[in-house]
Amino acid sequence: MPETLIPDTTAYLLLGLGVSTVIMGALIARFVLKYRSLKQDEAALEQIAQS
Amino acid sequence: MSAVTQAPLPVSSTSSQSRPALLVILTVITAILTVVGLLMLLFYAGLDVTQGDVQRIFYIHVSAFAGASVALGVSVVAGIMYLWKRNPKWDRLALSGIEVGFALALTNLITGMVWARPIWNTWWTWDPRLTSAAIMILTYAAYFMLRAGIENPETRRRLSSVYGILAYTTVIVTFVIIRIRPDTIHPAVIGPSPQNAEGGFELSSSMLATMSFNMIVWSVFIPWVLIWWRLRIENLSERVNALRAVVAEK
């Protein structure tokens, strides 16, 4: 039975998974940073409004 | 009672104050399911002997497109609801859906390019499917520019809703194009591939289970959880804007 030569494409798989992680991670990081920034603004504005 | 609490805050402002337990639970479940899906594609799904390991990227590539279709579909429903009810909460939902859908569509496009390099021997070719996917991404990128370019909030919401609804035609075209254009070389993972397809593969039972699992995770859990979080940010942003108006009036 002839031996099947399987191409070594593991590096591309890892690249693809890495890129997916970066894109989705960037989206989540953007959410977190924006949420924190808005929370800070909210607290500061509440303080000003109450003073 | 302080001026802040008397301020005309958005209807859903209370949701930005505390984290809903259901959202937290869903987020934890989604994170676990995403990791399980990743482990399945790495260690459980069978190896494609003609493509090698890179074929496993298809479990993310196809699922990300399904997730983008769902998230962008949410924006269509929200856009229609806004034009009907004229309630800004629907516009906030539409924006959330498009932002999440855009990231998922970008994931789909770039994982496809990574797969194409060893299989087609090129990162990019002007194949009908790749071209339509690129047009889809650019169309939704223009949505953000449109929003940023209109100052009047009412006009921005109305035009964005119409644009978001019309933009979904690019998603439909991207989905059907490999089924109607005989000259595409892009394989169809679900259903028969076009006759010129290069890099197609048969799904074994372990591959089918992995694909089904990842499709559910990426098209149900990930878009819904991310849209929910994004919507909360948008609600909080509305509240901050209302507070700014109160402070400016003082």
CSV table of C-alpha atoms in Angstrom, one decimal:
chain,number,residue,atom,x,y,z
A,1,MET,CA,0.0,0.0,0.0
A,2,PRO,CA,1.5,3.4,-1.0
A,3,GLU,CA,2.4,5.7,1.8
A,4,THR,CA,0.4,9.0,1.8
A,5,LEU,CA,2.4,12.1,2.2
A,6,ILE,CA,0.5,14.6,4.4
A,7,PRO,CA,1.5,18.2,3.8
A,8,ASP,CA,2.9,20.0,6.8
A,9,THR,CA,0.6,23.0,7.0
A,10,THR,CA,0.5,23.3,10.8
A,11,ALA,CA,2.2,26.8,10.8
A,12,TYR,CA,-0.7,28.1,8.7
A,13,LEU,CA,-3.2,26.6,11.2
A,14,LEU,CA,-1.5,28.3,14.1
A,15,LEU,CA,-1.3,31.6,12.1
A,16,GLY,CA,-5.1,31.4,11.4
A,17,LEU,CA,-5.9,30.7,15.0
A,18,GLY,CA,-3.6,33.5,16.1
A,19,VAL,CA,-5.2,36.0,13.8
A,20,SER,CA,-8.7,35.0,14.9
A,21,THR,CA,-7.6,35.5,18.6
A,22,VAL,CA,-6.1,38.9,17.8
A,23,ILE,CA,-9.2,40.2,16.0
A,24,MET,CA,-11.7,38.9,18.6
A,25,GLY,CA,-9.4,39.9,21.4
A,26,ALA,CA,-9.1,43.4,20.0
A,27,LEU,CA,-12.9,43.7,19.9
A,28,ILE,CA,-13.2,42.5,23.5
A,29,ALA,CA,-10.3,44.8,24.7
A,30,ARG,CA,-12.1,47.7,22.9
A,31,PHE,CA,-15.3,46.9,24.8
A,32,VAL,CA,-13.4,46.8,28.2
A,33,LEU,CA,-11.5,50.0,27.6
A,34,LYS,CA,-14.6,51.9,26.4
A,35,TYR,CA,-16.7,50.6,29.3
A,36,ARG,CA,-14.0,51.7,31.8
A,37,SER,CA,-13.7,55.1,30.2
A,38,LEU,CA,-17.4,55.6,30.3
A,39,LYS,CA,-17.7,54.5,33.9
A,40,GLN,CA,-15.0,57.0,34.8
A,41,ASP,CA,-16.8,59.8,32.9
A,42,GLU,CA,-20.1,58.8,34.6
A,43,ALA,CA,-18.6,59.0,38.1
A,44,ALA,CA,-16.9,62.3,37.4
A,45,LEU,CA,-20.1,63.8,35.9
A,46,GLU,CA,-22.2,62.6,38.7
A,47,GLN,CA,-19.8,64.2,41.2
A,48,ILE,CA,-20.0,67.5,39.3
A,49,ALA,CA,-23.7,67.4,39.0
A,50,GLN,CA,-24.1,66.8,42.7
A,51,SER,CA,-21.6,69.4,43.9
B,1,MET,CA,-33.3,64.2,44.8
B,2,SER,CA,-30.2,65.2,42.9
B,3,ALA,CA,-30.1,66.7,39.4
B,4,VAL,CA,-28.5,63.6,38.1
B,5,THR,CA,-31.4,61.3,39.0
B,6,GLN,CA,-33.8,63.9,37.5
B,7,ALA,CA,-31.9,63.9,34.2
B,8,PRO,CA,-33.7,62.6,31.1
B,9,LEU,CA,-31.8,59.3,31.1
B,10,PRO,CA,-32.2,56.6,28.4
B,11,VAL,CA,-34.9,54.1,29.0
B,12,SER,CA,-32.4,51.2,29.5
B,13,SER,CA,-30.0,53.2,31.7
B,14,THR,CA,-30.6,51.0,34.7
B,15,SER,CA,-29.2,48.1,32.8
B,16,SER,CA,-25.8,49.8,32.7
B,17,GLN,CA,-25.6,50.1,36.4
B,18,SER,CA,-25.3,46.4,37.3
B,19,ARG,CA,-24.2,43.4,35.4
B,20,PRO,CA,-27.2,41.1,34.7
B,21,ALA,CA,-26.5,37.6,36.2
B,22,LEU,CA,-27.8,36.0,33.0
B,23,LEU,CA,-25.2,37.9,30.9
B,24,VAL,CA,-22.4,36.9,33.2
B,25,ILE,CA,-23.4,33.2,33.2
B,26,LEU,CA,-23.8,33.3,29.4
B,27,THR,CA,-20.3,34.9,29.1
B,28,VAL,CA,-18.7,32.2,31.2
B,29,ILE,CA,-20.6,29.4,29.3
B,30,THR,CA,-19.5,31.0,25.9
B,31,ALA,CA,-15.9,31.2,27.0
B,32,ILE,CA,-15.9,27.5,28.0
B,33,LEU,CA,-17.7,26.4,24.8
B,34,THR,CA,-15.2,28.4,22.7
B,35,VAL,CA,-12.3,26.6,24.3
B,36,VAL,CA,-14.0,23.2,23.9
B,37,GLY,CA,-14.6,24.0,20.2
B,38,LEU,CA,-11.0,24.9,19.9
B,39,LEU,CA,-9.9,21.7,21.6
B,40,MET,CA,-12.2,19.7,19.3
B,41,LEU,CA,-10.8,21.1,16.1
B,42,LEU,CA,-7.2,20.6,17.3
B,43,PHE,CA,-7.5,17.1,18.8
B,44,TYR,CA,-10.8,15.5,18.0
B,45,ALA,CA,-11.5,16.2,14.4
B,46,GLY,CA,-9.9,13.9,11.9
B,47,LEU,CA,-6.9,15.0,9.9
B,48,ASP,CA,-7.4,15.8,6.2
B,49,VAL,CA,-4.6,13.9,4.4
B,50,THR,CA,-4.6,16.1,1.3
B,51,GLN,CA,-4.5,19.5,3.1
B,52,GLY,CA,-2.9,18.7,6.4
B,53,ASP,CA,-3.6,20.7,9.6
B,54,VAL,CA,-4.6,23.9,7.9
B,55,GLN,CA,-7.9,22.4,6.9
B,56,ARG,CA,-8.8,22.7,10.6
B,57,ILE,CA,-9.0,26.5,10.2
B,58,PHE,CA,-12.3,25.8,8.3
B,59,TYR,CA,-14.1,25.2,11.6
B,60,ILE,CA,-13.4,28.8,12.6
B,61,HIS,CA,-13.6,30.2,9.1
B,62,VAL,CA,-17.1,28.9,8.3
B,63,SER,CA,-18.4,29.4,11.8
B,64,ALA,CA,-17.2,33.0,11.9
B,65,PHE,CA,-19.2,33.7,8.7
B,66,ALA,CA,-22.3,32.2,10.2
B,67,GLY,CA,-21.8,34.3,13.3
B,68,ALA,CA,-21.3,37.4,11.2
B,69,SER,CA,-24.6,36.6,9.3
B,70,VAL,CA,-26.4,36.4,12.6
B,71,ALA,CA,-25.0,39.6,14.1
B,72,LEU,CA,-25.5,41.5,10.9
B,73,GLY,CA,-29.0,40.0,10.7
B,74,VAL,CA,-29.7,41.4,14.1
B,75,SER,CA,-28.9,44.9,12.8
B,76,VAL,CA,-31.4,44.4,10.0
B,77,VAL,CA,-34.2,43.6,12.4
B,78,ALA,CA,-33.1,46.5,14.7
B,79,GLY,CA,-32.9,48.8,11.7
B,80,ILE,CA,-36.5,47.9,10.6
B,81,MET,CA,-37.7,48.3,14.2
B,82,TYR,CA,-36.0,51.7,14.5
B,83,LEU,CA,-37.6,53.0,11.3
B,84,TRP,CA,-41.0,51.7,12.5
B,85,LYS,CA,-40.9,52.8,16.2
B,86,ARG,CA,-38.3,55.6,16.1
B,87,ASN,CA,-36.9,54.5,19.5
B,88,PRO,CA,-33.1,55.1,19.7
B,89,LYS,CA,-32.7,51.8,21.6
B,90,TRP,CA,-33.1,50.0,18.3
B,91,ASP,CA,-30.4,52.1,16.7
B,92,ARG,CA,-28.1,51.2,19.5
B,93,LEU,CA,-28.8,47.5,18.9
B,94,ALA,CA,-28.2,47.9,15.2
B,95,LEU,CA,-24.8,49.5,15.8
B,96,SER,CA,-23.9,46.7,18.3
B,97,GLY,CA,-24.8,44.0,15.8
B,98,ILE,CA,-22.8,45.6,13.0
B,99,GLU,CA,-19.7,46.1,15.2
B,100,VAL,CA,-19.7,42.5,16.3
B,101,GLY,CA,-20.6,41.2,12.8
B,102,PHE,CA,-17.8,43.3,11.3
B,103,ALA,CA,-15.2,41.6,13.6
B,104,LEU,CA,-16.6,38.2,12.8
B,105,ALA,CA,-16.6,38.9,9.0
B,106,LEU,CA,-13.0,40.1,9.3
B,107,THR,CA,-12.1,36.8,11.1
B,108,ASN,CA,-13.8,34.9,8.3
B,109,LEU,CA,-11.9,36.8,5.6
B,110,ILE,CA,-8.5,36.6,7.1
B,111,THR,CA,-8.7,32.9,8.1
B,112,GLY,CA,-9.7,32.2,4.5
B,113,MET,CA,-6.6,34.0,3.3
B,114,VAL,CA,-4.4,32.0,5.6
B,115,TRP,CA,-6.0,28.8,4.4
B,116,ALA,CA,-5.7,29.8,0.8
B,117,ARG,CA,-1.9,30.4,1.0
B,118,PRO,CA,-0.9,26.7,1.2
B,119,ILE,CA,-3.9,25.3,-0.7
B,120,TRP,CA,-4.2,27.8,-3.6
B,121,ASN,CA,-0.6,28.9,-3.3
B,122,THR,CA,-1.7,32.5,-2.9
B,123,TRP,CA,-3.0,34.8,-0.1
B,124,TRP,CA,-5.5,36.4,-2.4
B,125,THR,CA,-7.2,35.9,-5.7
B,126,TRP,CA,-10.1,37.9,-7.3
B,127,ASP,CA,-12.4,34.9,-7.1
B,128,PRO,CA,-16.2,35.8,-7.0
B,129,ARG,CA,-16.5,34.6,-3.3
B,130,LEU,CA,-13.4,36.4,-2.1
B,131,THR,CA,-14.4,39.5,-4.0
B,132,SER,CA,-17.9,39.5,-2.6
B,133,ALA,CA,-16.6,38.9,1.0
B,134,ALA,CA,-14.2,41.9,0.6
B,135,ILE,CA,-17.1,44.1,-0.7
B,136,MET,CA,-19.1,43.0,2.3
B,137,ILE,CA,-16.4,44.1,4.7
B,138,LEU,CA,-15.9,47.4,3.0
B,139,THR,CA,-19.6,48.0,2.9
B,140,TYR,CA,-19.9,47.6,6.6
B,141,ALA,CA,-16.7,49.7,7.2
B,142,ALA,CA,-18.5,52.5,5.3
B,143,TYR,CA,-21.4,52.1,7.8
B,144,PHE,CA,-19.1,53.4,10.6
B,145,MET,CA,-17.9,56.3,8.4
B,146,LEU,CA,-21.5,57.2,7.6
B,147,ARG,CA,-22.4,57.3,11.3
B,148,ALA,CA,-19.3,59.4,12.1
B,149,GLY,CA,-20.1,61.8,9.3
B,150,ILE,CA,-23.6,62.8,10.4
B,151,GLU,CA,-24.0,65.1,13.4
B,152,ASN,CA,-27.7,65.3,13.7
B,153,PRO,CA,-28.6,62.2,15.9
B,154,GLU,CA,-32.1,61.7,14.3
B,155,THR,CA,-30.7,61.9,10.8
B,156,ARG,CA,-27.8,59.6,11.7
B,157,ARG,CA,-30.1,57.0,13.2
B,158,ARG,CA,-32.5,57.1,10.2
B,159,LEU,CA,-29.8,56.9,7.5
B,160,SER,CA,-27.8,54.3,9.4
B,161,SER,CA,-30.9,52.1,9.7
B,162,VAL,CA,-31.6,52.3,6.0
B,163,TYR,CA,-27.9,51.6,5.2
B,164,GLY,CA,-27.7,48.7,7.6
B,165,ILE,CA,-30.7,47.1,6.0
B,166,LEU,CA,-29.5,47.5,2.5
B,167,ALA,CA,-25.9,46.5,3.4
B,168,TYR,CA,-27.2,43.0,4.3
B,169,THR,CA,-27.6,42.2,0.6
B,170,THR,CA,-23.8,41.9,0.5
B,171,VAL,CA,-24.0,39.1,3.1
B,172,ILE,CA,-26.7,37.3,1.1
B,173,VAL,CA,-24.6,37.6,-2.1
B,174,THR,CA,-21.5,36.4,-0.4
B,175,PHE,CA,-23.4,33.3,0.9
B,176,VAL,CA,-25.0,32.4,-2.4
B,177,ILE,CA,-22.3,33.3,-4.9
B,178,ILE,CA,-20.4,30.0,-4.7
B,179,ARG,CA,-23.7,28.3,-5.4
B,180,ILE,CA,-24.6,30.3,-8.5
B,181,ARG,CA,-21.3,31.2,-10.1
B,182,PRO,CA,-19.7,28.2,-11.8
B,183,ASP,CA,-16.3,29.9,-12.2
B,184,THR,CA,-15.5,30.1,-8.5
B,185,ILE,CA,-12.8,28.0,-7.1
B,186,HIS,CA,-14.0,28.4,-3.5
B,187,PRO,CA,-15.3,25.1,-2.1
B,188,ALA,CA,-18.7,24.8,-0.3
B,189,VAL,CA,-18.3,23.1,3.1
B,190,ILE,CA,-22.0,22.7,3.4
B,191,GLY,CA,-23.7,21.2,0.3
B,192,PRO,CA,-22.1,20.3,-3.0
B,193,SER,CA,-19.0,22.3,-4.1
B,194,PRO,CA,-18.8,24.1,-7.5
B,195,GLN,CA,-17.2,22.0,-10.3
B,196,ASN,CA,-14.0,24.2,-10.3
B,197,ALA,CA,-13.6,24.2,-6.5
B,198,GLU,CA,-10.0,23.7,-5.3
B,199,GLY,CA,-9.4,22.5,-1.7
B,200,GLY,CA,-12.8,20.9,-1.0
B,201,PHE,CA,-13.0,18.0,1.5
B,202,GLU,CA,-15.4,15.4,2.7
B,203,LEU,CA,-16.6,15.6,6.3
B,204,SER,CA,-16.1,12.5,8.4
B,205,SER,CA,-18.2,12.0,11.5
B,206,SER,CA,-15.7,13.6,13.8
B,207,MET,CA,-15.3,16.5,11.4
B,208,LEU,CA,-19.1,17.0,11.2
B,209,ALA,CA,-19.4,16.9,15.0
B,210,THR,CA,-16.7,19.5,15.3
B,211,MET,CA,-18.1,21.7,12.6
B,212,SER,CA,-21.6,21.5,14.1
B,213,PHE,CA,-20.4,22.3,17.6
B,214,ASN,CA,-18.3,25.3,16.4
B,215,MET,CA,-21.2,26.6,14.2
B,216,ILE,CA,-23.5,26.7,17.3
B,217,VAL,CA,-20.8,28.4,19.5
B,218,TRP,CA,-19.9,31.0,16.9
B,219,SER,CA,-23.3,31.7,15.5
B,220,VAL,CA,-25.4,31.6,18.6
B,221,PHE,CA,-23.3,32.2,21.8
B,222,ILE,CA,-20.5,34.5,20.6
B,223,PRO,CA,-22.6,37.0,18.6
B,224,TRP,CA,-25.4,37.2,21.2
B,225,VAL,CA,-23.0,37.6,24.2
B,226,LEU,CA,-20.9,40.2,22.4
B,227,ILE,CA,-23.9,42.1,21.2
B,228,TRP,CA,-25.3,42.2,24.7
B,229,TRP,CA,-22.1,43.6,26.1
B,230,ARG,CA,-21.8,46.1,23.3
B,231,LEU,CA,-25.3,47.2,23.8
B,232,ARG,CA,-24.7,47.8,27.5
B,233,ILE,CA,-21.7,50.1,26.6
B,234,GLU,CA,-24.0,52.0,24.2
B,235,ASN,CA,-26.6,52.4,26.9
B,236,LEU,CA,-23.9,53.6,29.3
B,237,SER,CA,-22.7,56.1,26.6
B,238,GLU,CA,-26.3,57.5,26.3
B,239,ARG,CA,-26.4,57.9,30.1
B,240,VAL,CA,-23.1,59.7,30.1
B,241,ASN,CA,-24.3,62.0,27.3
B,242,ALA,CA,-27.5,62.7,29.3
B,243,LEU,CA,-25.3,63.6,32.4
B,244,ARG,CA,-23.2,65.9,30.2
B,245,ALA,CA,-26.3,67.7,29.2
B,246,VAL,CA,-27.3,68.1,32.8
B,247,VAL,CA,-23.9,69.4,33.8
B,248,ALA,CA,-23.8,71.8,30.9
B,249,GLU,CA,-27.2,73.3,31.9
B,250,LYS,CA,-25.9,74.0,35.5
